[in-house]
């Protein structure tokens, strides 16, 4: 069945780059997504990539998609303390999303 | 701004009670979803609805039911609450076609005692 896997925790120093990785199983997914959840809040869409793209850049965020390996990554440049949150990878279409377990990013001053 | 509003941020209910979680969206979205979020398990889909009065089971529907009588409102019902249903519940909505983005409510933290 469908499955999305992520590591649970990442710690980086302020100003460094963060890279959060994700693997998925459903090769028919239309889109792949990154959501951010701050403490006490719901999920907020950060960015998404269409499945026929390899890369998408949006300001400090870079998404890389390797369809062959079913691997998705999110790179945050110049990570700030405000980036501390849980980041969820998800696959699917607008009809249904399958989420990973989330990666907790801790940014140290 | 798209808004998905869940009726309660925090709820405490007793075992065996019938519990209603309400969700309202104001963007005329066709699709609505209920997820539960537990530490280390991510978000798991309970039920979703792609149209009024239509519903589909997600990955963990046992112990839950849903109701969608109006397009903007999607209710999650715990027929007889149990302690293992203590969790964070998240509602989301999305357009029926073309738009990839799902918008989430702020979540309801339910504790069953």
PDB file of C-alpha atoms in Angstrom:
ATOM      1  CA  UNK A   1       0.000   0.000   0.000  1.00  0.00           C
ATOM      2  CA  UNK A   2       0.906   3.646   0.080  1.00  0.00           C
ATOM      3  CA  UNK A   3       3.573   4.678   2.554  1.00  0.00           C
ATOM      4  CA  UNK A   4       5.598   7.803   3.229  1.00  0.00           C
ATOM      5  CA  UNK A   5       8.660   7.706   5.468  1.00  0.00           C
ATOM      6  CA  UNK A   6      10.695  10.450   7.085  1.00  0.00           C
ATOM      7  CA  UNK A   7      13.281  10.670   9.827  1.00  0.00           C
ATOM      8  CA  UNK A   8      11.809  11.935  13.087  1.00  0.00           C
ATOM      9  CA  UNK A   9      14.292  14.592  14.107  1.00  0.00           C
ATOM     10  CA  UNK A  10      16.850  17.051  12.713  1.00  0.00           C
ATOM     11  CA  UNK A  11      18.909  19.617  14.587  1.00  0.00           C
ATOM     12  CA  UNK A  12      20.821  22.434  12.840  1.00  0.00           C
ATOM     13  CA  UNK A  13      22.575  25.651  13.807  1.00  0.00           C
ATOM     14  CA  UNK A  14      21.020  28.976  12.902  1.00  0.00           C
ATOM     15  CA  UNK A  15      22.285  30.147   9.514  1.00  0.00           C
ATOM     16  CA  UNK A  16      23.114  26.640   8.275  1.00  0.00           C
ATOM     17  CA  UNK A  17      21.120  24.793   5.623  1.00  0.00           C
ATOM     18  CA  UNK A  18      18.621  22.121   6.635  1.00  0.00           C
ATOM     19  CA  UNK A  19      17.795  19.141   4.467  1.00  0.00           C
ATOM     20  CA  UNK A  20      14.761  17.042   5.303  1.00  0.00           C
ATOM     21  CA  UNK A  21      14.346  13.791   3.403  1.00  0.00           C
ATOM     22  CA  UNK A  22      11.340  11.675   2.554  1.00  0.00           C
ATOM     23  CA  UNK A  23      10.694   8.444   0.669  1.00  0.00           C
ATOM     24  CA  UNK A  24       7.347   7.411  -0.748  1.00  0.00           C
ATOM     25  CA  UNK A  25       5.952   4.346  -2.452  1.00  0.00           C
ATOM     26  CA  UNK A  26       3.107   5.429  -4.741  1.00  0.00           C
ATOM     27  CA  UNK A  27       4.598   6.214  -8.144  1.00  0.00           C
ATOM     28  CA  UNK A  28       1.217   7.387  -9.439  1.00  0.00           C
ATOM     29  CA  UNK A  29       1.091  10.422  -7.137  1.00  0.00           C
ATOM     30  CA  UNK A  30       0.266  13.611  -8.981  1.00  0.00           C
ATOM     31  CA  UNK A  31       1.888  15.948  -6.491  1.00  0.00           C
ATOM     32  CA  UNK A  32       4.324  15.769  -3.611  1.00  0.00           C
ATOM     33  CA  UNK A  33       4.049  18.242  -0.798  1.00  0.00           C
ATOM     34  CA  UNK A  34       5.827  19.747   2.148  1.00  0.00           C
ATOM     35  CA  UNK A  35       3.712  20.990   5.032  1.00  0.00           C
ATOM     36  CA  UNK A  36       4.888  22.839   8.141  1.00  0.00           C
ATOM     37  CA  UNK A  37       3.271  22.587  11.560  1.00  0.00           C
ATOM     38  CA  UNK A  38       4.188  25.081  14.240  1.00  0.00           C
ATOM     39  CA  UNK A  39       3.423  24.308  17.904  1.00  0.00           C
ATOM     40  CA  UNK A  40      -0.278  24.351  18.647  1.00  0.00           C
ATOM     41  CA  UNK A  41      -1.260  25.011  15.051  1.00  0.00           C
ATOM     42  CA  UNK A  42      -2.654  23.115  12.093  1.00  0.00           C
ATOM     43  CA  UNK A  43      -0.645  22.268   9.007  1.00  0.00           C
ATOM     44  CA  UNK A  44       0.361  24.924   6.524  1.00  0.00           C
ATOM     45  CA  UNK A  45       1.363  24.126   2.962  1.00  0.00           C
ATOM     46  CA  UNK A  46       4.967  25.234   2.397  1.00  0.00           C
ATOM     47  CA  UNK A  47       5.464  24.113  -1.155  1.00  0.00           C
ATOM     48  CA  UNK A  48       4.593  21.346  -3.566  1.00  0.00           C
ATOM     49  CA  UNK A  49       6.075  19.847  -6.694  1.00  0.00           C
ATOM     50  CA  UNK A  50       4.308  18.309  -9.640  1.00  0.00           C
ATOM     51  CA  UNK A  51       5.418  14.734 -10.206  1.00  0.00           C
ATOM     52  CA  UNK A  52       6.959  15.428 -13.628  1.00  0.00           C
ATOM     53  CA  UNK A  53       9.362  18.026 -12.215  1.00  0.00           C
ATOM     54  CA  UNK A  54      12.835  17.440 -10.747  1.00  0.00           C
ATOM     55  CA  UNK A  55      13.294  20.607  -8.807  1.00  0.00           C
ATOM     56  CA  UNK A  56      11.412  23.605  -7.534  1.00  0.00           C
ATOM     57  CA  UNK A  57      12.854  26.660  -5.863  1.00  0.00           C
ATOM     58  CA  UNK A  58      10.887  29.168  -3.839  1.00  0.00           C
ATOM     59  CA  UNK A  59      12.984  31.775  -1.996  1.00  0.00           C
ATOM     60  CA  UNK A  60      14.852  29.870   0.754  1.00  0.00           C
ATOM     61  CA  UNK A  61      13.168  26.574  -0.083  1.00  0.00           C
ATOM     62  CA  UNK A  62      14.404  24.056  -2.640  1.00  0.00           C
ATOM     63  CA  UNK A  63      12.526  20.849  -3.350  1.00  0.00           C
ATOM     64  CA  UNK A  64      14.276  18.008  -5.150  1.00  0.00           C
ATOM     65  CA  UNK A  65      12.394  15.026  -6.534  1.00  0.00           C
ATOM     66  CA  UNK A  66      14.049  11.790  -7.643  1.00  0.00           C
ATOM     67  CA  UNK A  67      11.237   9.782  -9.188  1.00  0.00           C
ATOM     68  CA  UNK A  68      13.384   6.767  -9.893  1.00  0.00           C
ATOM     69  CA  UNK A  69      14.285   6.371  -6.213  1.00  0.00           C
ATOM     70  CA  UNK A  70      10.949   7.806  -4.991  1.00  0.00           C
ATOM     71  CA  UNK A  71      12.880  10.297  -2.900  1.00  0.00           C
ATOM     72  CA  UNK A  72      11.842  13.836  -2.041  1.00  0.00           C
ATOM     73  CA  UNK A  73      13.876  16.391  -0.142  1.00  0.00           C
ATOM     74  CA  UNK A  74      13.323  19.878   1.236  1.00  0.00           C
ATOM     75  CA  UNK A  75      16.287  22.171   1.645  1.00  0.00           C
ATOM     76  CA  UNK A  76      15.924  25.308   3.747  1.00  0.00           C
ATOM     77  CA  UNK A  77      18.744  27.788   3.191  1.00  0.00           C
ATOM     78  CA  UNK A  78      19.917  30.097   5.999  1.00  0.00           C
ATOM     79  CA  UNK A  79      17.747  28.327   8.564  1.00  0.00           C
ATOM     80  CA  UNK A  80      16.270  30.617  11.201  1.00  0.00           C
ATOM     81  CA  UNK A  81      14.897  29.908  14.680  1.00  0.00           C
ATOM     82  CA  UNK A  82      11.421  30.621  13.268  1.00  0.00           C
ATOM     83  CA  UNK A  83      11.864  27.581  11.040  1.00  0.00           C
ATOM     84  CA  UNK A  84      11.706  25.299  14.092  1.00  0.00           C
ATOM     85  CA  UNK A  85       8.614  23.176  13.495  1.00  0.00           C
ATOM     86  CA  UNK A  86       7.487  19.764  12.344  1.00  0.00           C
ATOM     87  CA  UNK A  87       7.731  19.225   8.589  1.00  0.00           C
ATOM     88  CA  UNK A  88       5.477  16.713   6.894  1.00  0.00           C
ATOM     89  CA  UNK A  89       6.053  15.179   3.525  1.00  0.00           C
ATOM     90  CA  UNK A  90       2.885  14.048   1.699  1.00  0.00           C
ATOM     91  CA  UNK A  91       2.009  12.420  -1.587  1.00  0.00           C
ATOM     92  CA  UNK A  92      -1.189  12.224  -3.561  1.00  0.00           C
ATOM     93  CA  UNK A  93      -3.619  14.364  -5.436  1.00  0.00           C
ATOM     94  CA  UNK A  94      -6.099  16.966  -4.321  1.00  0.00           C
ATOM     95  CA  UNK A  95      -8.440  14.082  -3.648  1.00  0.00           C
ATOM     96  CA  UNK A  96      -6.427  12.283  -1.006  1.00  0.00           C
ATOM     97  CA  UNK A  97      -3.124  12.894   0.759  1.00  0.00           C
ATOM     98  CA  UNK A  98      -0.866  10.368   2.466  1.00  0.00           C
ATOM     99  CA  UNK A  99       1.386  11.915   5.093  1.00  0.00           C
ATOM    100  CA  UNK A 100       4.675  10.872   6.589  1.00  0.00           C
ATOM    101  CA  UNK A 101       5.221  10.850  10.335  1.00  0.00           C
ATOM    102  CA  UNK A 102       6.829  14.300  10.296  1.00  0.00           C
ATOM    103  CA  UNK A 103      10.391  15.516  10.935  1.00  0.00           C
ATOM    104  CA  UNK A 104      10.878  17.770  13.923  1.00  0.00           C
ATOM    105  CA  UNK A 105      13.389  20.473  13.003  1.00  0.00           C
ATOM    106  CA  UNK A 106      15.167  22.159  15.882  1.00  0.00           C
ATOM    107  CA  UNK A 107      17.202  25.268  15.071  1.00  0.00           C
ATOM    108  CA  UNK A 108      19.885  26.057  17.666  1.00  0.00           C
ATOM    109  CA  UNK A 109      21.015  29.669  18.133  1.00  0.00           C
TER     110      UNK A 109
ATOM    111  CA  UNK B   1      -8.071  34.007   2.962  1.00  0.00           C
ATOM    112  CA  UNK B   2      -9.231  30.428   3.003  1.00  0.00           C
ATOM    113  CA  UNK B   3     -10.523  29.477   6.353  1.00  0.00           C
ATOM    114  CA  UNK B   4     -11.102  26.051   7.837  1.00  0.00           C
ATOM    115  CA  UNK B   5     -12.577  26.365  11.292  1.00  0.00           C
ATOM    116  CA  UNK B   6     -12.874  23.596  13.842  1.00  0.00           C
ATOM    117  CA  UNK B   7     -15.435  24.225  16.535  1.00  0.00           C
ATOM    118  CA  UNK B   8     -13.221  23.455  19.532  1.00  0.00           C
ATOM    119  CA  UNK B   9      -9.489  23.669  20.262  1.00  0.00           C
ATOM    120  CA  UNK B  10      -9.694  21.429  23.328  1.00  0.00           C
ATOM    121  CA  UNK B  11     -12.268  18.871  24.418  1.00  0.00           C
ATOM    122  CA  UNK B  12     -12.433  16.519  27.370  1.00  0.00           C
ATOM    123  CA  UNK B  13     -15.019  13.735  27.209  1.00  0.00           C
ATOM    124  CA  UNK B  14     -15.823  10.642  29.217  1.00  0.00           C
ATOM    125  CA  UNK B  15     -15.518   7.079  27.985  1.00  0.00           C
ATOM    126  CA  UNK B  16     -18.730   5.991  26.281  1.00  0.00           C
ATOM    127  CA  UNK B  17     -19.911   9.495  25.408  1.00  0.00           C
ATOM    128  CA  UNK B  18     -20.980  10.385  21.886  1.00  0.00           C
ATOM    129  CA  UNK B  19     -18.680  13.116  20.607  1.00  0.00           C
ATOM    130  CA  UNK B  20     -19.174  15.496  17.700  1.00  0.00           C
ATOM    131  CA  UNK B  21     -16.268  17.368  16.105  1.00  0.00           C
ATOM    132  CA  UNK B  22     -17.371  20.055  13.699  1.00  0.00           C
ATOM    133  CA  UNK B  23     -15.494  21.594  10.796  1.00  0.00           C
ATOM    134  CA  UNK B  24     -16.556  24.432   8.509  1.00  0.00           C
ATOM    135  CA  UNK B  25     -14.782  25.786   5.407  1.00  0.00           C
ATOM    136  CA  UNK B  26     -15.612  28.986   3.574  1.00  0.00           C
ATOM    137  CA  UNK B  27     -14.057  28.361   0.149  1.00  0.00           C
ATOM    138  CA  UNK B  28     -16.728  26.223  -1.482  1.00  0.00           C
ATOM    139  CA  UNK B  29     -14.320  23.270  -1.586  1.00  0.00           C
ATOM    140  CA  UNK B  30     -15.644  19.936  -2.774  1.00  0.00           C
ATOM    141  CA  UNK B  31     -13.299  17.773  -0.703  1.00  0.00           C
ATOM    142  CA  UNK B  32     -13.134  17.612   3.057  1.00  0.00           C
ATOM    143  CA  UNK B  33     -11.037  15.350   5.270  1.00  0.00           C
ATOM    144  CA  UNK B  34     -10.648  14.251   8.863  1.00  0.00           C
ATOM    145  CA  UNK B  35      -7.219  13.156  10.090  1.00  0.00           C
ATOM    146  CA  UNK B  36      -5.912  12.208  13.475  1.00  0.00           C
ATOM    147  CA  UNK B  37      -2.378  13.058  14.466  1.00  0.00           C
ATOM    148  CA  UNK B  38      -0.421  11.009  16.981  1.00  0.00           C
ATOM    149  CA  UNK B  39       3.268  11.369  17.893  1.00  0.00           C
ATOM    150  CA  UNK B  40       5.497   9.270  15.638  1.00  0.00           C
ATOM    151  CA  UNK B  41       2.586   8.235  13.430  1.00  0.00           C
ATOM    152  CA  UNK B  42       2.051  11.408  11.432  1.00  0.00           C
ATOM    153  CA  UNK B  43      -1.408  12.120  10.092  1.00  0.00           C
ATOM    154  CA  UNK B  44      -3.715   9.227   9.431  1.00  0.00           C
ATOM    155  CA  UNK B  45      -6.830   9.636   7.344  1.00  0.00           C
ATOM    156  CA  UNK B  46     -10.061   8.690   9.100  1.00  0.00           C
ATOM    157  CA  UNK B  47     -12.701   9.649   6.511  1.00  0.00           C
ATOM    158  CA  UNK B  48     -13.023  11.970   3.574  1.00  0.00           C
ATOM    159  CA  UNK B  49     -15.873  13.385   1.544  1.00  0.00           C
ATOM    160  CA  UNK B  50     -15.786  14.522  -2.089  1.00  0.00           C
ATOM    161  CA  UNK B  51     -19.336  15.866  -2.246  1.00  0.00           C
ATOM    162  CA  UNK B  52     -22.360  16.542  -0.095  1.00  0.00           C
ATOM    163  CA  UNK B  53     -23.701  13.327   1.439  1.00  0.00           C
ATOM    164  CA  UNK B  54     -20.764  11.377  -0.036  1.00  0.00           C
ATOM    165  CA  UNK B  55     -18.144   9.810   2.189  1.00  0.00           C
ATOM    166  CA  UNK B  56     -15.282   7.374   1.877  1.00  0.00           C
ATOM    167  CA  UNK B  57     -13.399   5.476   4.546  1.00  0.00           C
ATOM    168  CA  UNK B  58      -9.799   6.377   5.066  1.00  0.00           C
ATOM    169  CA  UNK B  59      -7.141   4.240   6.696  1.00  0.00           C
ATOM    170  CA  UNK B  60      -8.540   4.122  10.247  1.00  0.00           C
ATOM    171  CA  UNK B  61     -12.342   4.526  10.156  1.00  0.00           C
ATOM    172  CA  UNK B  62     -13.147   2.098  12.984  1.00  0.00           C
ATOM    173  CA  UNK B  63     -14.967   3.767  15.851  1.00  0.00           C
ATOM    174  CA  UNK B  64     -15.792   6.854  13.790  1.00  0.00           C
ATOM    175  CA  UNK B  65     -18.522   8.052  11.466  1.00  0.00           C
ATOM    176  CA  UNK B  66     -18.981  11.272   9.516  1.00  0.00           C
ATOM    177  CA  UNK B  67     -21.736  13.479   8.224  1.00  0.00           C
ATOM    178  CA  UNK B  68     -21.767  15.952   5.353  1.00  0.00           C
ATOM    179  CA  UNK B  69     -25.228  17.431   4.962  1.00  0.00           C
ATOM    180  CA  UNK B  70     -23.973  20.757   3.609  1.00  0.00           C
ATOM    181  CA  UNK B  71     -20.991  21.464   1.397  1.00  0.00           C
ATOM    182  CA  UNK B  72     -19.257  23.713   3.909  1.00  0.00           C
ATOM    183  CA  UNK B  73     -19.606  21.467   6.948  1.00  0.00           C
ATOM    184  CA  UNK B  74     -18.033  18.097   7.724  1.00  0.00           C
ATOM    185  CA  UNK B  75     -18.645  16.461  11.093  1.00  0.00           C
ATOM    186  CA  UNK B  76     -16.700  13.663  12.733  1.00  0.00           C
ATOM    187  CA  UNK B  77     -18.649  11.520  15.187  1.00  0.00           C
ATOM    188  CA  UNK B  78     -17.253   9.229  17.834  1.00  0.00           C
ATOM    189  CA  UNK B  79     -20.222   6.990  18.574  1.00  0.00           C
ATOM    190  CA  UNK B  80     -18.857   5.802  21.928  1.00  0.00           C
ATOM    191  CA  UNK B  81     -15.616   7.516  22.861  1.00  0.00           C
ATOM    192  CA  UNK B  82     -12.761   5.381  24.134  1.00  0.00           C
ATOM    193  CA  UNK B  83      -9.426   6.324  25.701  1.00  0.00           C
ATOM    194  CA  UNK B  84      -7.532   5.192  22.589  1.00  0.00           C
ATOM    195  CA  UNK B  85      -9.300   7.942  20.679  1.00  0.00           C
ATOM    196  CA  UNK B  86      -7.453  10.574  22.687  1.00  0.00           C
ATOM    197  CA  UNK B  87      -5.624  12.454  19.962  1.00  0.00           C
ATOM    198  CA  UNK B  88      -5.295  15.623  17.909  1.00  0.00           C
ATOM    199  CA  UNK B  89      -7.944  15.759  15.183  1.00  0.00           C
ATOM    200  CA  UNK B  90      -7.342  17.834  12.065  1.00  0.00           C
ATOM    201  CA  UNK B  91      -9.894  18.800   9.454  1.00  0.00           C
ATOM    202  CA  UNK B  92      -8.863  19.834   5.942  1.00  0.00           C
ATOM    203  CA  UNK B  93     -10.510  20.886   2.695  1.00  0.00           C
ATOM    204  CA  UNK B  94      -9.404  21.109  -0.923  1.00  0.00           C
ATOM    205  CA  UNK B  95     -10.763  21.919  -4.343  1.00  0.00           C
ATOM    206  CA  UNK B  96     -12.264  19.090  -6.331  1.00  0.00           C
ATOM    207  CA  UNK B  97     -10.136  19.496  -9.443  1.00  0.00           C
ATOM    208  CA  UNK B  98      -6.930  21.209 -10.383  1.00  0.00           C
ATOM    209  CA  UNK B  99      -5.823  22.617  -7.093  1.00  0.00           C
ATOM    210  CA  UNK B 100      -3.287  20.574  -5.157  1.00  0.00           C
ATOM    211  CA  UNK B 101      -3.451  22.448  -1.918  1.00  0.00           C
ATOM    212  CA  UNK B 102      -5.297  21.190   1.135  1.00  0.00           C
ATOM    213  CA  UNK B 103      -6.092  23.762   3.810  1.00  0.00           C
ATOM    214  CA  UNK B 104      -6.114  22.702   7.420  1.00  0.00           C
ATOM    215  CA  UNK B 105      -7.988  23.802  10.499  1.00  0.00           C
ATOM    216  CA  UNK B 106      -6.140  24.527  13.723  1.00  0.00           C
ATOM    217  CA  UNK B 107      -6.921  21.140  15.213  1.00  0.00           C
ATOM    218  CA  UNK B 108      -8.982  19.813  18.115  1.00  0.00           C
ATOM    219  CA  UNK B 109      -7.148  18.123  20.945  1.00  0.00           C
ATOM    220  CA  UNK B 110      -9.542  15.523  22.320  1.00  0.00           C
ATOM    221  CA  UNK B 111      -8.912  13.805  25.644  1.00  0.00           C
ATOM    222  CA  UNK B 112     -11.120  10.863  26.591  1.00  0.00           C
ATOM    223  CA  UNK B 113     -11.029  10.037  30.293  1.00  0.00           C
TER     224      UNK B 113
END
